[in-house]
XYZ file of C-alpha atoms in Angstrom:
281
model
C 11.080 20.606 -0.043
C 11.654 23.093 -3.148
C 8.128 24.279 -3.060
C 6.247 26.447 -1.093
C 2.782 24.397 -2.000
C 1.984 20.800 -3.529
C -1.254 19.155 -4.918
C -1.844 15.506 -3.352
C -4.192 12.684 -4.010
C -5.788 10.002 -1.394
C -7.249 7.078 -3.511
C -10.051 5.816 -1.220
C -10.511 2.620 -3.595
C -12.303 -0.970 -2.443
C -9.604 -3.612 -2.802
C -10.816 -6.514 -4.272
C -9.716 -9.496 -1.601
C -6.941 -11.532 -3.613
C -7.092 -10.110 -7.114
C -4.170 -8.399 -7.057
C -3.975 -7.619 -10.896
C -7.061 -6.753 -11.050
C -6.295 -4.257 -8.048
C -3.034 -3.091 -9.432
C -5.123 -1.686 -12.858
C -7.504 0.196 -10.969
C -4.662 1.754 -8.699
C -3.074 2.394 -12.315
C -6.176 4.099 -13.564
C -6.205 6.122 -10.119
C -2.663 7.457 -10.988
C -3.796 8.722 -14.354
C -6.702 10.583 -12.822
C -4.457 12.009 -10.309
C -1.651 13.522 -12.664
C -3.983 15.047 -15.017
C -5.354 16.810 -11.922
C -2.048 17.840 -11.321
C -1.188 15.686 -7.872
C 2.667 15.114 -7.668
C 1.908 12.435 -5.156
C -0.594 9.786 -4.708
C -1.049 7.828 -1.842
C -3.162 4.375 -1.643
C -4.267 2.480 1.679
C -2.881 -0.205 3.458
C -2.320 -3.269 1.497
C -3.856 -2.004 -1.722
C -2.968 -4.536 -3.872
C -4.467 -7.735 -1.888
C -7.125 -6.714 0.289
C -6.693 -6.553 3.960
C -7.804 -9.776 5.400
C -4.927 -12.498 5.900
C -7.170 -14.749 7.872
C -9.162 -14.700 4.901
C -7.066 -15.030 2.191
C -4.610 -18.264 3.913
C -1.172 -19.132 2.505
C -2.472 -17.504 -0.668
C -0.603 -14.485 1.111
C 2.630 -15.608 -0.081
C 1.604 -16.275 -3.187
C 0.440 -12.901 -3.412
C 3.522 -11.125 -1.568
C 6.130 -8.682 -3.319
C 9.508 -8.437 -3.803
C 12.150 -6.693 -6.359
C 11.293 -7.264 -9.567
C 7.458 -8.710 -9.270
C 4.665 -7.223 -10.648
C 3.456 -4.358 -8.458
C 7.553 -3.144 -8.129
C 7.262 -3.168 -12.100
C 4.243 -1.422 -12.891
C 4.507 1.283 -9.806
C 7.782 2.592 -11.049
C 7.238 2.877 -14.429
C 4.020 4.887 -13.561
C 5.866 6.922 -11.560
C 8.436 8.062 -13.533
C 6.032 8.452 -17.066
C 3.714 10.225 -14.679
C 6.134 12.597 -12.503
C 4.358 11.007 -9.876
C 5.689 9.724 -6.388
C 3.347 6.820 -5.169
C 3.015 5.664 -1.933
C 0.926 2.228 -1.324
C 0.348 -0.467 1.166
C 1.001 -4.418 -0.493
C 2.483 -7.597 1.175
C 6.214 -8.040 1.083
C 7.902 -11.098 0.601
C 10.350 -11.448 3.048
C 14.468 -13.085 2.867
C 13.369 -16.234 3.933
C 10.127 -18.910 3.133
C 6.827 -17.586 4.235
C 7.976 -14.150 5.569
C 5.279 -11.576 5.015
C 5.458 -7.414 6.091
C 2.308 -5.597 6.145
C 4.565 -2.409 4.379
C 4.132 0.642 2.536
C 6.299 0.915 -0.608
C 7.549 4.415 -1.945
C 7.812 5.227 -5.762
C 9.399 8.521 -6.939
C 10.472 9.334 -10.478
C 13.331 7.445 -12.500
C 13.477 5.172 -8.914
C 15.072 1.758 -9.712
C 12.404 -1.051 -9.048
C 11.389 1.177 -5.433
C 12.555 3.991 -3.516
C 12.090 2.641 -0.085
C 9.915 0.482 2.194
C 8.092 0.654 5.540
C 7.322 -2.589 7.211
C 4.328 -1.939 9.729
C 5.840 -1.939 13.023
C 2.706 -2.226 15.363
C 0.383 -5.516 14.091
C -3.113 -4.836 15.111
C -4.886 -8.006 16.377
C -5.160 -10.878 14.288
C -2.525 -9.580 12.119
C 0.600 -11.215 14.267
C -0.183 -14.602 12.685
C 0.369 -13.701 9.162
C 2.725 -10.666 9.201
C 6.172 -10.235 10.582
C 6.453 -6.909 12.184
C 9.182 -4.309 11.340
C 11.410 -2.518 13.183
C 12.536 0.996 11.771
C 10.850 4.406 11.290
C 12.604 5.189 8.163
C 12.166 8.807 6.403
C 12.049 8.746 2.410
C 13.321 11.824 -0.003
C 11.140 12.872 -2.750
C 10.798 15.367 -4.921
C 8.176 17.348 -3.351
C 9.949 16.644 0.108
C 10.886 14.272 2.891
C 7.897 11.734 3.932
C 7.284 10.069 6.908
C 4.855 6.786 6.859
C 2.970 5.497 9.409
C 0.748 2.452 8.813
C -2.506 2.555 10.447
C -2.673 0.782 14.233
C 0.766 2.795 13.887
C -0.673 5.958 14.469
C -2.132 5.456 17.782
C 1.419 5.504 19.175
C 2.168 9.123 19.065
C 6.377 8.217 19.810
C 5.964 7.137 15.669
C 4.743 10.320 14.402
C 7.109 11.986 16.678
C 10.331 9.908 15.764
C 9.491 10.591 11.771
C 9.304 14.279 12.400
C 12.620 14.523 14.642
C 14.236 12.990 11.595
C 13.144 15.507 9.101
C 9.784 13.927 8.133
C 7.696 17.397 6.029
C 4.357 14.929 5.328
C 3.181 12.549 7.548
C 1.552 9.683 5.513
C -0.741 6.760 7.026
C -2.256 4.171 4.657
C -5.074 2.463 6.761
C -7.682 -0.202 6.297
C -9.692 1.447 9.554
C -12.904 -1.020 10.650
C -16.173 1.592 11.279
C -16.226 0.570 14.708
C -13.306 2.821 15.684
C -14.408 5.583 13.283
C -14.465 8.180 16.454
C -10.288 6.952 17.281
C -9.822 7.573 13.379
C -10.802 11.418 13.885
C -9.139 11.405 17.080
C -5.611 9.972 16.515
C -5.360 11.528 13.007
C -5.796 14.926 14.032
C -3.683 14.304 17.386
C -0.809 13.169 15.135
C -1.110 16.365 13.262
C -1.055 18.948 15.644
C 1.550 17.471 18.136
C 3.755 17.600 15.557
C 2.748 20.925 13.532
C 2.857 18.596 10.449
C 0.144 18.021 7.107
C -1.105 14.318 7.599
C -2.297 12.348 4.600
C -4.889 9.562 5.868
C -5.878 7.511 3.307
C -8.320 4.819 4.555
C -9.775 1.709 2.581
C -13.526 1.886 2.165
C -15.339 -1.398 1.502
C -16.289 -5.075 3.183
C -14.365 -8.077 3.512
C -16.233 -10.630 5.048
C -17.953 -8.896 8.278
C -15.346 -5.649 8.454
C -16.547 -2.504 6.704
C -14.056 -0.305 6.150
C -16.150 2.928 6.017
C -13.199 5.522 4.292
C -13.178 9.280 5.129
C -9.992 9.907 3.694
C -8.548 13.221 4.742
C -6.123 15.652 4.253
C -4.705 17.199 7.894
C -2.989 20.536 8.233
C -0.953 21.387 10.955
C -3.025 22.627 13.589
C -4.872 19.287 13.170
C -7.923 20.674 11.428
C -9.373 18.557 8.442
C -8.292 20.645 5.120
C -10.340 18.124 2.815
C -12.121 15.126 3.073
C -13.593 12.001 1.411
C -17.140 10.786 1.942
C -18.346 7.400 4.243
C -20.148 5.762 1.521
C -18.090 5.204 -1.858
C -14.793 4.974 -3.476
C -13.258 8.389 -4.063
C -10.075 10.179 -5.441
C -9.417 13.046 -2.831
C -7.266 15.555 -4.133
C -6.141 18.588 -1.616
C -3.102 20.560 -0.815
C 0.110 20.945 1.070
C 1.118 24.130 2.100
C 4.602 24.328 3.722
C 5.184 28.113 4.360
C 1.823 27.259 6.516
C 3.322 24.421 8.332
C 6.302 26.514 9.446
C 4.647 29.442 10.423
C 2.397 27.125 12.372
C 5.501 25.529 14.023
C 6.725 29.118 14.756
C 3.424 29.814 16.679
C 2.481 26.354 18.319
C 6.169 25.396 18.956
C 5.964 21.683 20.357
C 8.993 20.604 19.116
C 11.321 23.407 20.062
C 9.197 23.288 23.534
C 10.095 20.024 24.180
C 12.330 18.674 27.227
C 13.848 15.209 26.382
C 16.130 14.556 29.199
C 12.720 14.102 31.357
C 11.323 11.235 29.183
C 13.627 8.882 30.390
C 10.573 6.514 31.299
C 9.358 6.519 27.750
C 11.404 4.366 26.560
C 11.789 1.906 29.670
C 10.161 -1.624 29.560
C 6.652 -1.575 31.173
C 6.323 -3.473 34.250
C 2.724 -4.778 33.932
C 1.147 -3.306 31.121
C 1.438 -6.068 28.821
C 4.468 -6.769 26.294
C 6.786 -4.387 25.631
């Protein structure tokens, strides 16, 4: 972080289910708006390019999956770098070996090589165990406006992710999300949780839209690090949320709310023991 402040944008777009070039152009357009608004990063929600629903959309999934070199790789790095932009967006990943499909988050910075990094969604949420493999790392990425952390939606109701990006350095917390309207009320509540237990500014971006009978109802938001909403996208349209991320805030909140200096990891030994009959592990 070589900045004491930062302009971000949250691009609260419907996904058209399967049409990923038609998807990638609009997330292109989105990138335009957001530089010449001055954002230096841009995040898009989970699985941007495809649409969210793999029951729906079959083995097509492979056939719409990414890997070095494929379209969305191409056309998110060159933005990037032509824009001064670091992207951050959800899309399928092709796996090493025949139909292997992550549910990930990709990372572009400026002048990257093809992609900076990748976060495979470690928690699967429901129906999504039969058509993604789940990951298995919390990695932390550099960028120029600082180190971010990503979290991918279901992800963030297990506070020991949020926690393990920020022990490693994490200064954003970032968590693309295709959230159903159902659960709006665990949307406000795990978001702002994951913000103030870790004194950290948390980028939500959520899909807003239907695919077959799951709305997707948005209200993007930008987090600071007592928790409290900053800015916020509406419930009932697409939306390009631009806010702000104040560091010299975040660490004289930390200096006055100090969870992580107060905290006492020799006695959370049990956190990290298999669970004897609370399901799987």
């Amino acid at each position: 972080m070589s900045q004491n402040s930062v302009k971000v944008a949250l691009a609260q777009f419907n996904s058209m289910l399967g049409d990923k070039s038609g998807n990638l152009q609009r997330m292109a357009d989105f990138c335009h708006q957001a530089a010449e608004q001055g954002a230096k990063l841009i995040c898009f929600p989970e699985l941007a390019t495809t649409g969210y629903r793999g029951d729906l959309l079959s083995t097509k999934l492979w056939d719409l999956s990414d890997s070095v070199g494929s379209e969305t790789y191409q056309l998110l790095s060159s933005l990037a770098t032509k824009l001064d932009l670091t992207i951050v967006s959800g899309f399928a990943e092709r796996g090493t070996y025949l139909g292997e499909v992550y549910n990930s988050v990709g990372v572009w910075t400026p002048g990257c090589h093809e992609i900076n990094g990748v976060f495979r969604k470690v928690h699967a949420f429901g129906i999504e165990k039969q058509w993604f493999n789940s990951g298995n790392s919390y990695p932390v990425f550099d960028t120029p406006i600082g180190k971010i952390g990503v979290m991918i939606c279901y992800d963030m109701g297990f506070p020991e992710v949020a926690r393990i990006l920020t022990l490693q350095g994490a200064e954003i917390l970032i968590a693309p999300s295709a959230w159903c309207i159902q659960d709006r009320d665990m949307w406000d509540i795990n978001t702002a949780c994951r913000a103030l237990e870790n004194g950290c500014h948390l980028l939500a971006v959520n899909r807003w839209g239907n695919e077959g009978d799951l709305h997707l109802f948005g209200g993007s938001k930008v987090l600071g690090p007592r928790g409290q909403v900053l800015h916020e996208a509406g419930y009932d349209s697409e939306q390009l949320l631009i806010g702000e991320v104040d560091f010299q805030v975040q660490a004289h909140t930390r200096l006055n709310i100090p969870y992580l200096r107060d905290r006492k990891p020799h006695s959370y030994q049990q956190l990290v023991q298999a669970p004897q009959s609370m399901g799987e592990p």
